[in-house]
XYZ file of C-alpha atoms in Angstrom:
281
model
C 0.000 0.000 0.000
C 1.110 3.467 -0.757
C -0.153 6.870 0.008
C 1.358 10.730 -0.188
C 1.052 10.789 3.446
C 2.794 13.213 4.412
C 0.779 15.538 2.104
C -2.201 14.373 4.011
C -1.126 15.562 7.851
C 0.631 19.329 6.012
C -3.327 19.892 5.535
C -4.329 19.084 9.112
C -4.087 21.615 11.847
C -0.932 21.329 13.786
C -3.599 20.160 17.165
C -4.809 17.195 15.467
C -1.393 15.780 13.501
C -0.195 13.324 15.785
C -3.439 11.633 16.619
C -4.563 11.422 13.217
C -1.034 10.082 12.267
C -0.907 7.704 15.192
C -3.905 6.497 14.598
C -4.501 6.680 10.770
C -1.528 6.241 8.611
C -2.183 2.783 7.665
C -5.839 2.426 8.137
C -7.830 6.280 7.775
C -9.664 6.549 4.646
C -11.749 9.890 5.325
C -11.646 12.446 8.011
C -14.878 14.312 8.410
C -14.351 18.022 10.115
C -17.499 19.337 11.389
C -17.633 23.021 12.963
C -18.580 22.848 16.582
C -17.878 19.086 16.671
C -14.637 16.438 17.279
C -12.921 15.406 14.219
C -13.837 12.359 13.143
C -11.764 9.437 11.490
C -13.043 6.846 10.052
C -10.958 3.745 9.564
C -10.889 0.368 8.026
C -11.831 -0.994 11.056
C -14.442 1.601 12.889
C -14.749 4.874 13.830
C -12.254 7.057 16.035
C -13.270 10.753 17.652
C -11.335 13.302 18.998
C -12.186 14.592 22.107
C -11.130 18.490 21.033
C -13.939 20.117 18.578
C -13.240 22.072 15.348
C -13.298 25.577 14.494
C -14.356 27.935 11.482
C -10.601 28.797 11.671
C -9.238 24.744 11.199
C -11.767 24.466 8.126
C -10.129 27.564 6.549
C -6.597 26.320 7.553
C -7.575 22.954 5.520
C -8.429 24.852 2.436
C -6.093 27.230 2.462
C -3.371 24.867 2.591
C -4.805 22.692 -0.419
C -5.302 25.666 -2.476
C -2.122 27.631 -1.850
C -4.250 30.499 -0.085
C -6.082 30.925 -3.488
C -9.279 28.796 -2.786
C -11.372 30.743 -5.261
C -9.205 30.256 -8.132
C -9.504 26.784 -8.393
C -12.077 25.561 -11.121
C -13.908 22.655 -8.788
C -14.317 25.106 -6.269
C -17.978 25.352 -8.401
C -18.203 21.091 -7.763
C -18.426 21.965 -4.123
C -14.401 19.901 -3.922
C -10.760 20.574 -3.929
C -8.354 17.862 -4.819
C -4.951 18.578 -2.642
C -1.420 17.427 -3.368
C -1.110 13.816 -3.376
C -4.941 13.195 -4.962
C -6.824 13.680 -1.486
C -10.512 15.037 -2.110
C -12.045 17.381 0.056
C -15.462 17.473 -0.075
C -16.475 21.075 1.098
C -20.112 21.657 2.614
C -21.358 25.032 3.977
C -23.104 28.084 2.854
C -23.178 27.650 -1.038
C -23.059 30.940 -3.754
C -24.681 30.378 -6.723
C -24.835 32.794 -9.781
C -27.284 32.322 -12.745
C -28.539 29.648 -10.786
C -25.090 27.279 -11.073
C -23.267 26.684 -7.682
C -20.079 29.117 -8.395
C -18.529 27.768 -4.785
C -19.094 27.644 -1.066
C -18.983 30.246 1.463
C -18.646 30.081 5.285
C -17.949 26.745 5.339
C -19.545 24.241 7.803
C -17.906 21.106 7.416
C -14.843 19.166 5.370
C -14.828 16.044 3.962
C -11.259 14.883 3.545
C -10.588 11.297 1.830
C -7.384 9.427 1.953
C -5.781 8.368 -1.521
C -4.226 5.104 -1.099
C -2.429 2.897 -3.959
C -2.543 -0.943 -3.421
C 0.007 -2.300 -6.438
C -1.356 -5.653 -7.430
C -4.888 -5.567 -6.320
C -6.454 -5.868 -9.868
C -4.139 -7.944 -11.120
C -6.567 -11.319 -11.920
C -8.245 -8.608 -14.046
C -5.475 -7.983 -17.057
C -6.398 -11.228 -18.963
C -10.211 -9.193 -19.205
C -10.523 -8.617 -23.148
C -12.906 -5.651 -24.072
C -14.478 -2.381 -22.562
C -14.732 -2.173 -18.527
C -17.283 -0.595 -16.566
C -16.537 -0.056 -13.095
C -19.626 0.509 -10.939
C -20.008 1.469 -6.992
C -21.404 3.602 -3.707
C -19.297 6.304 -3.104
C -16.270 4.921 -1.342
C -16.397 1.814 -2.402
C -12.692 1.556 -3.968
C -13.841 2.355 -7.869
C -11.019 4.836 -8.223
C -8.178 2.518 -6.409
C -9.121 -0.427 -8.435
C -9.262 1.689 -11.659
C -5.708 3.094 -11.103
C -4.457 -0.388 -10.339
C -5.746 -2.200 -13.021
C -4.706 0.896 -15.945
C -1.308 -0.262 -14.266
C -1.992 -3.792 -15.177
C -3.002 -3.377 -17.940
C 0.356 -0.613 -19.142
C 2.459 -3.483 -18.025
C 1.446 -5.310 -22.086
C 3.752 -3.283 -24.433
C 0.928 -3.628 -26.921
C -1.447 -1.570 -24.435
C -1.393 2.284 -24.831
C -3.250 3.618 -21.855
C -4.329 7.458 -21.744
C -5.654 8.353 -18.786
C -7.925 11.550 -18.580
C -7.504 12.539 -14.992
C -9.770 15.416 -14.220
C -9.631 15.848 -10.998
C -5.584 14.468 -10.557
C -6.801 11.853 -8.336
C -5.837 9.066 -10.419
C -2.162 9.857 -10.922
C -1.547 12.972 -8.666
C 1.131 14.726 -9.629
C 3.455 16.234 -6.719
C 7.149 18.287 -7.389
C 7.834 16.663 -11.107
C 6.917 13.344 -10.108
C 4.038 11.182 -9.667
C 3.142 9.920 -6.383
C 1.998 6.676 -7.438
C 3.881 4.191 -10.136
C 2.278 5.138 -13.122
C 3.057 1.902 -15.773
C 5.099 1.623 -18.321
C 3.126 2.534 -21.420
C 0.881 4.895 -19.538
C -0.026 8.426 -20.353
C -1.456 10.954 -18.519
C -3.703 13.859 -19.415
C -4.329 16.142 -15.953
C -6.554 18.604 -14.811
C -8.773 18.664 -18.219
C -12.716 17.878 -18.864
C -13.326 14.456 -19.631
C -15.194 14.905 -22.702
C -11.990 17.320 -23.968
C -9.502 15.198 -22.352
C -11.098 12.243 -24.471
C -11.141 14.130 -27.622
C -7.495 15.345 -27.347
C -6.116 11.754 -26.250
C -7.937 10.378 -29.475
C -6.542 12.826 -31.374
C -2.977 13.207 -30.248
C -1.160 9.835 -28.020
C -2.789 6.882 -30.063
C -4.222 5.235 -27.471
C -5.252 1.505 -27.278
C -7.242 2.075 -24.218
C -8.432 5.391 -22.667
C -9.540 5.393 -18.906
C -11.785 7.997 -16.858
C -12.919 8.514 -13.329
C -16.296 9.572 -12.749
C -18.645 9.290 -14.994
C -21.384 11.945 -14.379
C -22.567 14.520 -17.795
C -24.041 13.476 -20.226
C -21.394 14.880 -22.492
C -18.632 12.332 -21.167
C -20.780 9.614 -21.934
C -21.106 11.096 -26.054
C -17.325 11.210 -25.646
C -16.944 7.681 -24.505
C -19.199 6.844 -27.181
C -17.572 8.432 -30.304
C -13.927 6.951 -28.249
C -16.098 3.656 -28.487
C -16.570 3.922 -32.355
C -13.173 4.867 -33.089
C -12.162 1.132 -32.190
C -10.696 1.860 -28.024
C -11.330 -0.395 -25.715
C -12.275 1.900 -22.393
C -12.097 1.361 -18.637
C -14.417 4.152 -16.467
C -16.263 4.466 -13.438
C -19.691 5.216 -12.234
C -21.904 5.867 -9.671
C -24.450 3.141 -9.490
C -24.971 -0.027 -7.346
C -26.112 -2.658 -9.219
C -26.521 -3.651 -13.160
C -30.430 -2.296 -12.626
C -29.666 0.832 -10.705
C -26.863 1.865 -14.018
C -29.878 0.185 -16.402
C -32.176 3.108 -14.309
C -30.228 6.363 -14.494
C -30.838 8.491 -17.676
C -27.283 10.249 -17.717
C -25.839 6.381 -18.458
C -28.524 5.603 -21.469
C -26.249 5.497 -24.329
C -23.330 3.189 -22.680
C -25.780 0.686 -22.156
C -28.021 1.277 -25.198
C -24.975 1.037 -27.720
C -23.381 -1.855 -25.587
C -20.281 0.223 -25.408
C -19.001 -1.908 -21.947
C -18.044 -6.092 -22.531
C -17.815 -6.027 -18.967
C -19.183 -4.230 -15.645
C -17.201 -4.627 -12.278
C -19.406 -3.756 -9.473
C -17.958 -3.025 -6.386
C -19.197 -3.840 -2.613
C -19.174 -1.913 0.648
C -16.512 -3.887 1.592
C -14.197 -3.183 -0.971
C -14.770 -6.217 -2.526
C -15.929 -6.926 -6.174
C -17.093 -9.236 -8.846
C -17.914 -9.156 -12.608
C -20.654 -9.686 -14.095
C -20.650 -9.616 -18.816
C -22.555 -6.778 -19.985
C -24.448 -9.078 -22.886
C-alpha cells in the first residue's frame, strides 16, 4: 500500500497531527471536520473521535493549505471539492453561492470532507487477462477509483497496451514536485486537470491510445465522448456511480453506454471493498 502521506497531515491543523497520524496512517480513509464538533476518522476498522472540537478557523486552515491560499481560483471550487497534493478530495459543505442559478462555490464553510488516496500495487491484477471495454460501478467509497488506477497499471504493463488516462480531478495519478506519487506503468499516459469529454477528444486525437480510462462518470457529455472513443475502435475502462446492473440500467445520464453496448464487462464493487464481474451481454 502506498499513500502521499505526508501531504495528508501538512493539511491538518498542527492540534490534530499526531493523533490522526498515530492512529490513521495505515488504516484512515476519510476524516470528516465538522464546525462545533470532534474530528472524526473513520478507519478500516471503525470509527475514532477526537475529544477536542473544530473551528471555522481549522476548516479555513484545511483549504487554504490545499489551495495555496487561493481557494477561489480553483475551477472545482464550483463542484463543491478541492483535490490537494497527493490526490486527497475534500469534499467542502457550507453556505453555497450560486450565480445564474449554477453553484459558483461555497462560502462560510460548515464542514470538510477529507478522503485518503491510497495505492494498493497488485490488487487488480486477476483482471489484465479481461478482453474488451470495462465498466466499473459502486457507492461512493467503495474503492472504484483505487481499483481503476491499479488495473490501468496492469493493464500498461502489455507493451501492446497504450493507456491514456484523462484525470480530471488528478486523483488518479496525482502529480506532486515533477513526479508522480503513485507508479504510473510503463506505457501509460497521462492527461491532468482537463474535462473528460476534452480530455477524451485530445487523447484520441494526439497519443494513439489503445485504451483510454476515466474517473467519474457523471454529464451526459462524457458519456457522447466515450461513445464516439467507443466507435473509433478503443477499448475503455471508467467508473460510475451506481450499485447494481439495474440501478446503471435506471439512471438516464448512463442511457447510451448501455443502449450502444459500449461496456463487454461491468465490475461492481461492494461496501466492503470487494468486487465481482458480471458480462454486460
Amino acid at each position: 500500500m502506498r499513500c502521499a502521506w505526508q501531504s495528508f497531515i501538512e493539511l491538518l491543523p498542527i492540534w490534530m497531527r499526531d493523533f490522526v497520524d498515530k492512529h490513521g496512517r495505515d488504516t484512515l480513509q476519510e476524516l470528516r471536520l465538522r464546525i462545533n464538533a470532534p474530528p472524526q476518522l473513520r478507519l478500516s476498522h471503525g470509527i475514532l473521535i477526537m475529544n477536542r472540537t473544530v473551528s471555522a478557523e481549522d476548516l479555513r486552515f484545511c483549504i487554504d493549505v490545499a489551495t495555496k491560499y487561493s481557494p477561489w481560483s480553483v475551477s472545482s471550487a464550483s463542484k463543491c471539492y478541492y483535490t490537494a497534493q497527493g490526490g486527497h478530495r475534500i469534499g467542502l459543505c457550507g453556505n453555497v453561492l450560486v450565480s445564474d442559478g449554477q453553484v459558483v462555490g461555497v462560502q462560510e464553510l460548515s464542514s470538510l470532507s477529507i478522503r485518503v488516496a491510497r495505492d494498493f500495487p497488485g490488487l487488480a491484477k486477476e483482471l489484465s487477462e479481461l478482453t474488451g471495454s470495462v465498466l466499473i460501478i459502486g457507492k461512493p467509497g467503495s474503492g472504484k477509483t483505487t481499483i481503476l488506477r491499479d488495473y490501468i497499471r496492469q493493464l500498461s504493463l502489455n507493451c501492446n497496451n497504450c493507456v491514456t488516462v484523462v484525470d480530471e480531478r488528478q486523483e488518479i495519478f496525482p502529480f506532486i514536485d515533477g513526479s508522480f506519487c503513485f507508479n504510473v506503468g510503463v506505457n501509460t499516459d497521462i492527461l491532468s486537470g482537463c474535462g473528460k469529454a476534452a480530455g477524451i477528444e485530445a487523447a484520441l486525437r494526439n497519443t494513439g491510445p489503445t485504451v483510454i480510462a476515466v474517473d467519474e462518470i457523471t454529464a451526459a457529455e462524457d458519456c457522447s465522448a466515450l461513445v464516439h472513443a467507443g466507435w473509433c475502435g478503443v477499448d475503455l475502462i471508467a467508473t460510475a456511480h451506481a450499485d447494481s446492473r439495474e440501478d446503471l440500467f435506471c439512471r438516464p445520464v448512463y442511457r447510451p453506454l448501455v443502449e450502444t453496448h459500449l461496456f463487454d464487462n461491468l465490475l461492481i464493487m461492494h461496501p466492503d471493498k470487494s468486487w465481482h464481474m458480471e458480462r454486460v451481454n
